Coordinates of C-alpha atoms and ligand atoms in Angstrom, one line a residue:
M11 CA -21.1 23.5 19.5
E12 CA -18.1 22.6 22.3
R13 CA -15.3 25.2 21.4
S14 CA -12.8 24.5 24.7
F15 CA -10.8 21.4 24.9
D16 CA -8.1 20.2 27.4
C17 CA -5.8 19.3 23.9
L18 CA -6.6 20.6 20.2
I19 CA -5.3 18.4 17.0
V20 CA -5.5 19.6 13.6
G21 CA -5.8 17.0 11.0
A22 CA -7.5 13.7 11.5
G23 CA -4.8 11.4 9.6
V24 CA -2.9 8.9 11.1
I25 CA -0.9 10.8 12.9
G26 CA -3.6 13.5 14.5
L27 CA -5.7 10.0 15.1
S28 CA -2.1 8.9 17.3
H29 CA -2.1 12.1 19.3
A30 CA -5.9 12.3 20.1
L31 CA -5.4 8.7 21.4
A32 CA -2.4 9.3 23.7
A33 CA -4.1 12.7 25.0
A34 CA -7.7 10.4 26.1
R35 CA -4.9 7.6 27.3
H36 CA -4.3 10.8 29.8
G37 CA -7.4 11.1 31.0
L38 CA -7.6 14.5 28.2
R39 CA -10.7 15.8 26.6
P40 CA -9.5 16.0 23.1
A41 CA -10.9 17.4 19.8
V42 CA -9.7 16.8 16.2
V43 CA -10.4 19.3 13.7
D44 CA -9.6 18.6 9.9
R45 CA -10.8 20.3 7.0
D46 CA -12.3 17.2 5.1
A47 CA -15.0 15.5 5.4
S48 CA -13.0 12.5 6.6
A49 CA -9.1 11.4 6.2
A50 CA -8.9 11.7 2.6
G51 CA -4.8 11.6 2.4
A52 CA -1.7 9.5 2.7
S53 CA -3.2 7.9 5.8
V54 CA -5.7 5.7 4.2
R55 CA -4.0 5.2 0.1
N56 CA -1.2 3.2 2.2
F57 CA -0.4 0.2 2.3
G58 CA -1.2 -0.1 5.8
F59 CA 1.8 -1.9 6.7
I60 CA 3.2 -1.6 9.7
T61 CA 6.9 -1.9 9.5
V62 CA 9.5 -2.7 12.3
T63 CA 12.4 -4.8 10.0
G64 CA 13.9 -2.2 7.1
Q65 CA 13.5 0.8 9.7
P66 CA 16.4 2.7 10.9
A67 CA 18.8 1.7 13.9
G68 CA 17.8 3.1 16.9
L69 CA 14.8 5.7 18.0
T70 CA 12.7 4.8 14.6
W71 CA 12.9 1.2 14.9
R72 CA 12.2 1.7 18.6
R73 CA 9.1 3.6 17.9
A74 CA 7.9 1.4 15.6
R75 CA 8.1 -1.9 17.8
R76 CA 6.0 0.6 20.4
A77 CA 3.5 1.2 17.5
R78 CA 3.5 -2.1 16.4
D79 CA 2.4 -3.3 20.1
V80 CA -0.3 0.1 20.4
W81 CA -2.0 -1.1 16.9
A82 CA -2.2 -4.8 18.0
E83 CA -3.9 -3.4 21.1
V84 CA -6.4 -1.2 19.7
A85 CA -7.1 -2.9 17.1
P86 CA -9.4 -5.7 18.2
L87 CA -11.5 -2.8 20.7
A88 CA -11.6 -0.9 17.0
G89 CA -12.9 -3.8 15.4
I90 CA -9.9 -3.0 12.9
T91 CA -8.9 -6.4 11.5
I92 CA -5.1 -7.8 11.3
L93 CA -5.6 -9.1 8.1
Q94 CA -1.4 -9.7 7.5
R95 CA 1.3 -10.3 10.1
G96 CA 5.2 -10.7 9.7
L97 CA 7.4 -10.0 6.5
L98 CA 9.2 -11.6 4.0
V99 CA 12.2 -9.8 1.9
C100 CA 12.6 -12.1 -0.8
A101 CA 16.4 -12.2 -2.0
R102 CA 16.7 -12.2 -6.3
R103 CA 19.9 -11.5 -6.6
H104 CA 22.9 -13.2 -4.2
E105 CA 24.2 -9.7 -2.9
A106 CA 20.6 -9.5 -1.8
L107 CA 20.9 -12.9 0.0
H108 CA 24.4 -11.8 1.9
C109 CA 22.7 -8.5 3.0
L110 CA 19.9 -10.4 4.4
E111 CA 22.5 -12.9 6.3
E112 CA 24.0 -9.9 7.8
F113 CA 20.8 -8.6 8.9
A114 CA 19.4 -11.7 10.6
A115 CA 23.0 -11.5 12.5
G116 CA 23.1 -8.1 13.8
P117 CA 20.2 -6.7 16.6
M118 CA 18.0 -5.8 15.0
G119 CA 17.5 -9.4 13.3
E120 CA 16.5 -10.4 16.7
D121 CA 13.6 -13.1 15.9
C122 CA 14.0 -13.1 12.1
R123 CA 14.6 -16.7 10.2
L124 CA 17.0 -16.8 6.9
L125 CA 15.3 -18.8 4.4
R126 CA 17.1 -20.4 1.7
G127 CA 15.7 -20.5 -2.1
G128 CA 14.7 -24.3 -1.9
S129 CA 12.6 -24.0 1.3
L130 CA 10.5 -21.6 -0.2
A131 CA 6.9 -22.3 -0.9
Y132 CA 4.6 -21.6 -4.0
P133 CA 3.5 -19.0 -4.8
L134 CA 7.1 -17.0 -4.2
S135 CA 9.2 -17.2 -7.3
S136 CA 11.5 -20.8 -7.6
D137 CA 13.9 -18.2 -9.3
L138 CA 15.0 -16.6 -6.0
T139 CA 17.7 -16.8 -3.7
G140 CA 16.2 -17.0 -0.2
A141 CA 14.6 -14.5 1.9
L142 CA 14.5 -13.3 5.3
H143 CA 11.2 -13.8 7.4
S144 CA 10.5 -11.1 10.0
P145 CA 7.8 -12.1 12.3
H146 CA 7.2 -8.3 13.9
E147 CA 5.1 -6.8 11.4
L148 CA 1.4 -6.4 11.1
R149 CA -0.9 -4.9 8.0
V150 CA -4.4 -3.7 8.4
D151 CA -6.3 -2.5 5.3
S152 CA -6.2 1.4 6.1
R153 CA -9.4 2.1 4.3
E154 CA -11.2 0.3 6.8
A155 CA -8.7 1.1 10.1
I156 CA -9.0 5.1 10.1
P157 CA -12.4 5.2 9.7
R158 CA -13.3 2.2 12.5
L159 CA -10.4 3.9 14.6
T160 CA -12.3 7.7 14.1
T161 CA -15.8 6.2 15.4
W162 CA -14.0 4.2 18.4
L163 CA -12.0 7.2 19.1
E164 CA -15.4 9.1 19.1
Q165 CA -17.9 6.7 20.4
E166 CA -15.7 5.2 22.8
R167 CA -12.5 7.8 23.8
R168 CA -14.8 10.7 23.8
V169 CA -12.7 12.6 21.2
A170 CA -14.4 15.3 19.8
F171 CA -14.2 15.7 15.7
H172 CA -14.8 18.7 13.9
P173 CA -14.8 17.7 10.5
R174 CA -15.1 20.0 7.1
V175 CA -13.1 23.3 9.7
A176 CA -9.7 24.7 8.0
V177 CA -7.5 26.3 10.4
R178 CA -6.2 29.1 9.6
A179 CA -3.8 30.0 12.3
V180 CA -2.8 29.0 15.3
E181 CA -1.9 31.1 18.5
P182 CA -1.1 30.0 22.1
G183 CA -4.2 28.4 23.6
R184 CA -6.2 28.7 20.7
V185 CA -6.6 28.7 16.9
E186 CA -9.1 30.8 14.5
T187 CA -10.8 28.3 11.8
S188 CA -13.5 28.3 9.1
A189 CA -15.8 27.5 12.0
G190 CA -14.8 30.4 14.3
R191 CA -12.1 30.4 17.2
F192 CA -11.4 27.0 19.6
T193 CA -9.5 27.4 22.6
A194 CA -7.0 24.6 24.0
E195 CA -4.4 24.4 26.5
M196 CA -2.6 22.4 24.4
I197 CA -2.3 21.9 20.6
V198 CA -0.8 19.6 18.1
V199 CA -0.5 20.4 14.6
C200 CA -0.5 17.2 12.2
P201 CA -0.9 18.7 8.6
G202 CA 0.3 16.1 6.5
P203 CA 1.5 17.4 2.8
D204 CA 0.1 21.0 4.0
L205 CA 3.4 22.8 3.8
V206 CA 2.0 26.7 4.0
T207 CA -1.0 27.0 6.2
L208 CA 0.1 26.7 9.0
F209 CA 3.7 27.5 10.3
P210 CA 5.3 27.2 6.8
E211 CA 8.8 28.7 7.9
E212 CA 9.6 26.0 10.7
L213 CA 8.4 23.5 7.3
A214 CA 11.2 25.3 5.0
R215 CA 13.7 25.4 7.6
R216 CA 13.4 21.8 7.8
E217 CA 13.5 21.5 3.8
V218 CA 10.1 19.2 3.8
T219 CA 9.1 18.9 0.6
L220 CA 6.2 16.3 -0.9
C221 CA 6.9 12.6 -2.4
K222 CA 4.5 11.1 -4.6
L223 CA 3.8 7.3 -4.9
H224 CA 1.8 4.7 -7.3
M225 CA -0.4 2.1 -6.1
L226 CA -1.9 -0.2 -7.8
R227 CA -4.7 -2.8 -6.6
I228 CA -4.5 -6.8 -8.5
A229 CA -7.5 -9.1 -8.7
S230 CA -6.7 -12.1 -6.5
P231 CA -4.9 -14.1 -8.2
G232 CA -6.6 -17.2 -6.5
W233 CA -3.5 -17.5 -3.8
S234 CA -2.4 -16.4 -0.7
I235 CA 0.7 -14.8 -0.2
P236 CA 2.2 -15.9 4.0
A237 CA 3.2 -12.6 4.4
P238 CA 3.9 -8.9 3.2
V239 CA 6.5 -9.5 0.5
M240 CA 9.2 -7.1 -0.8
S241 CA 12.1 -7.4 -2.9
D242 CA 15.9 -6.4 -3.6
L243 CA 15.1 -3.0 -4.7
S244 CA 13.3 -1.9 -1.0
L245 CA 17.1 -3.1 1.3
L246 CA 18.2 -0.1 -0.8
H247 CA 14.9 2.1 0.3
Y248 CA 15.1 0.7 4.0
D249 CA 17.9 2.2 6.1
G250 CA 17.4 -0.6 8.9
Y251 CA 19.9 -2.5 6.4
A252 CA 22.4 0.3 5.7
D253 CA 25.1 -1.1 7.8
C254 CA 25.1 -4.7 5.6
A255 CA 28.9 -5.0 4.3
S256 CA 27.0 -6.4 1.2
L257 CA 24.8 -3.9 0.1
P258 CA 27.3 -1.6 -1.8
A259 CA 28.0 -4.7 -4.0
L260 CA 24.1 -5.2 -4.4
R261 CA 23.9 -1.5 -4.8
A262 CA 25.8 -1.7 -7.4
R263 CA 24.3 -5.1 -9.6
L264 CA 20.9 -3.3 -9.3
A265 CA 21.8 0.0 -11.4
A266 CA 23.5 -2.2 -13.7
E267 CA 20.3 -4.7 -14.0
Q268 CA 17.4 -2.4 -12.7
G269 CA 18.4 1.4 -13.9
P270 CA 15.3 2.2 -14.6
W271 CA 13.1 0.8 -11.8
L272 CA 15.8 3.2 -9.7
A273 CA 15.2 6.1 -11.6
E274 CA 11.5 5.9 -10.4
G275 CA 12.2 5.1 -6.8
I276 CA 10.8 1.6 -7.4
Q277 CA 10.5 -0.7 -4.5
L278 CA 8.1 -3.6 -4.2
V279 CA 5.7 -4.2 -1.5
A280 CA 3.0 -6.3 -1.9
V281 CA 0.3 -7.3 0.5
Q282 CA -2.8 -8.9 0.8
N283 CA -6.6 -8.4 1.3
S284 CA -8.9 -9.9 2.8
D285 CA -10.9 -10.1 -0.8
G286 CA -7.4 -11.9 -2.0
S287 CA -6.4 -8.9 -3.7
L288 CA -3.1 -7.5 -4.1
V289 CA -2.0 -3.9 -2.9
V290 CA 1.2 -3.2 -4.5
G291 CA 3.4 -0.4 -4.6
E292 CA 5.6 1.8 -5.2
S293 CA 7.4 4.2 -7.1
R294 CA 8.7 7.4 -5.8
H295 CA 9.3 10.8 -7.2
Y296 CA 9.9 13.8 -4.6
G297 CA 9.3 17.8 -5.3
A298 CA 7.3 21.0 -4.4
A299 CA 4.2 19.7 -6.9
P300 CA 4.1 16.7 -8.0
D301 CA 2.7 15.3 -11.4
P302 CA -0.6 14.7 -11.3
S303 CA -0.9 11.7 -13.7
Q304 CA 0.1 8.1 -13.4
P305 CA 1.7 7.0 -16.3
R306 CA 1.7 3.7 -17.0
E307 CA 5.3 3.0 -17.5
V308 CA 5.9 3.5 -13.8
D309 CA 3.3 0.8 -13.3
D310 CA 4.5 -1.6 -15.6
L311 CA 8.2 -1.9 -14.2
I312 CA 6.1 -2.1 -10.5
L313 CA 4.3 -5.0 -11.8
S314 CA 7.5 -6.8 -13.3
E315 CA 9.1 -6.2 -10.3
L316 CA 6.2 -8.1 -8.6
S317 CA 6.1 -11.1 -11.4
A318 CA 9.7 -11.3 -10.8
V319 CA 8.7 -12.0 -6.7
L320 CA 5.7 -14.4 -7.2
D321 CA 4.4 -16.4 -9.8
I322 CA 2.1 -14.1 -11.4
E323 CA 3.0 -14.1 -15.0
R324 CA -0.3 -11.3 -15.7
P325 CA -1.4 -9.1 -13.0
Q326 CA -4.8 -8.1 -13.7
V327 CA -5.0 -4.1 -12.5
V328 CA -8.1 -3.2 -11.1
E329 CA -7.8 -0.1 -9.5
R330 CA -4.9 2.7 -9.7
W331 CA -4.0 5.4 -7.6
T332 CA -1.5 8.2 -5.9
G333 CA -0.5 9.1 -3.0
V334 CA 1.1 12.3 -1.9
F335 CA 3.5 12.5 2.2
P336 CA 5.7 15.4 3.5
S337 CA 9.1 14.1 3.1
G338 CA 12.4 15.8 4.3
P339 CA 15.8 14.9 5.5
D340 CA 14.2 14.1 9.4
I341 CA 12.6 11.1 9.2
A342 CA 10.1 13.0 11.8
F343 CA 10.4 15.9 13.9
V344 CA 8.1 17.1 16.7
E345 CA 8.7 20.9 16.9
A346 CA 7.7 23.6 19.7
P347 CA 7.0 26.5 17.7
M348 CA 5.1 28.0 20.5
Q349 CA 4.1 27.7 24.2
G350 CA 1.3 24.8 24.2
V351 CA 2.0 24.1 20.5
R352 CA 4.0 21.6 19.1
L353 CA 4.3 20.9 15.0
A354 CA 4.0 17.1 14.5
M355 CA 5.3 15.2 11.2
V356 CA 6.6 12.4 10.1
T357 CA 9.3 13.0 6.5
S358 CA 10.3 9.7 5.7
G359 CA 6.6 7.7 4.9
T360 CA 6.6 6.1 8.0
G361 CA 3.6 7.3 9.8
A362 CA 1.5 4.1 10.0
S363 CA 4.8 2.4 11.7
T364 CA 5.2 5.2 14.1
G365 CA 2.5 7.2 14.7
F366 CA 1.5 6.0 17.9
A367 CA 4.5 5.8 19.4
I368 CA 5.3 9.8 18.4
G369 CA 1.9 10.5 20.0
E370 CA 2.9 9.2 23.4
E371 CA 6.1 11.5 23.2
T372 CA 4.4 14.3 22.3
I373 CA 1.5 14.4 24.7
A374 CA 3.9 13.0 27.4
D375 CA 6.1 16.1 26.8
L376 CA 2.7 18.7 26.8
L377 CA 2.0 17.5 29.8
G378 CA 5.8 17.8 31.5
L379 CA 5.8 13.9 32.0
A380 CA 9.3 12.0 31.6
A381 CA 9.1 10.7 28.0
P382 CA 8.1 7.1 27.4
P383 CA 10.6 4.2 28.2
Y384 CA 11.1 2.9 24.8
A385 CA 12.3 6.7 24.0
L386 CA 15.0 6.9 26.9
D387 CA 16.3 3.7 26.1
P388 CA 20.1 4.8 24.9
G389 CA 21.3 1.3 24.3
A390 CA 19.2 0.7 21.6
Ligands
LIG421 C1 1.0 5.5 -1.3 C2 1.6 5.7 -0.3 C3 1.6 4.1 1.0 C4 2.7 4.1 2.4 N1 2.3 3.2 3.1 C5 2.7 3.4 4.2 C6 2.7 2.0 4.8 O1 2.5 1.0 4.1 N2 3.2 1.9 6.1 C7 3.2 3.3 6.5 O2 4.0 3.2 7.8 N3 3.2 4.0 6.4 C8 3.1 4.5 4.9 N4 2.8 5.4 4.1 C9 3.1 7.1 4.8 C10 2.0 7.7 5.9 O3 0.8 7.0 5.2 C11 2.2 9.0 6.3 O4 3.3 8.9 7.3 C12 0.7 9.1 7.5 O5 -0.2 8.7 6.5 C13 0.8 10.6 7.4 O6 0.0 10.8 8.2 P1 -1.0 12.5 8.5 O7 -1.4 11.9 10.0 O8 0.8 13.0 8.6 O9 -1.2 12.8 7.0 P2 -2.3 12.9 6.2 O10 -2.8 11.0 6.4 O11 -2.3 13.3 5.0 O12 -3.3 13.9 7.3 C14 -3.4 15.0 7.4 C15 -4.7 16.0 7.2 O13 -4.5 16.8 7.8 C16 -5.8 18.0 7.6 N5 -5.2 19.4 7.3 C17 -3.9 19.7 7.0 N6 -3.8 21.2 7.0 C18 -5.0 21.3 7.6 C19 -6.0 22.8 8.0 N7 -5.0 23.9 8.1 N8 -6.9 22.4 8.9 C20 -7.4 21.3 8.9 N9 -7.4 20.5 8.3 C21 -5.8 20.2 7.9 C22 -5.6 17.5 6.1 O14 -7.1 17.4 5.6 C23 -5.5 15.9 6.2 O15 -7.0 15.0 7.0 C24 2.1 5.8 2.6 C25 2.1 7.2 2.1 C26 1.4 7.0 1.2 C27 1.4 8.1 0.1

């Protein structure tokens, strides 16, 4: 077994794969080790929604645009289908529509379009006051995309994969694993929600905890949604809308009318698979030891929000699952705990949307190169 590489990456989730791609693009010979046989964490449990509109202004928004462009470039090469494009943020209340109007008029609203209630097409509910259409997003099915990206990196970009290898310790230039020692000048640790095996002090200092989400798949309703869908609750959830002057009024109305949804951290995301089924979520529960169960009441609240936005009175649930991602006060961070070593973590549940960009920044930094242009743009 080859044991010496230019760059060794711990973790085969989307953040690890993003670093592997960036390293390979610089002509390096990277290796990825993961203790699982294949990625089984958040990276294959998510919506596969590469979200731009709604990301916080500044670096995260610019990272999302860059990562979206990398997905668009890599998907056809790796045989990954782009299933949907764009985003419809549906307004149930006038306060939500006012927020969307303000957002559309601001710098991040570029190319977004406001749709009034009467102009919304079936299957969107006729009770909606309007919606914002954003053209910036892409959506893939992560259960297909992550394995295909892995295979493509291995076969076409000379990335070596070592599954079922647990990394126990990292030192400058080497890692100790369940399969012995590997050496590499550069090491990037992307451990997702494992907060105890590697660099636990750094993660504790950054106050990283876990966030658990409920997810559902609904049988095809027999129609297509024009784009992934969100609703009023999402405007509280995504910091990109934080500066909208109408947000406090929306928050007050949601607190009065949808307290149980807010208590469970629910916002609506609905995306559609090629067989017509809808992947729907999500709730958010935070803590070091997430409850392993999936209480039905939480799912029912998610489904009622879905029915308020789309013409689907009795959604037929065909699958339920939960996912966990690391969460903390930072949106994401890349830290240098040792010479030649980086610890990379997205702590806001946006890794599919920003990972490719973060990978480019980390590898440039390890090589002593300037940061990519989008990361340096101070004006945006
Ligand atoms: C339900 C859900 C829905 C989401 N929806 C979206 C979405 O639509 N869009 C979006 O942008 N983001 C979304 N997210 C967030 C996104 O999925 C995550 O930010 C992203 O997947 C994190 O990727 P990762 O590679 O850091 O972690 P993971 O996918 O968890 O991978 C980490 C890997 O590291 C391995 N590992 C850890 N420690 C070791 C060790 N010591 N040795 C060997 N291997 C190790 C693990 O086995 C694992 O395979 C969602 C998350 C969830 C849970």
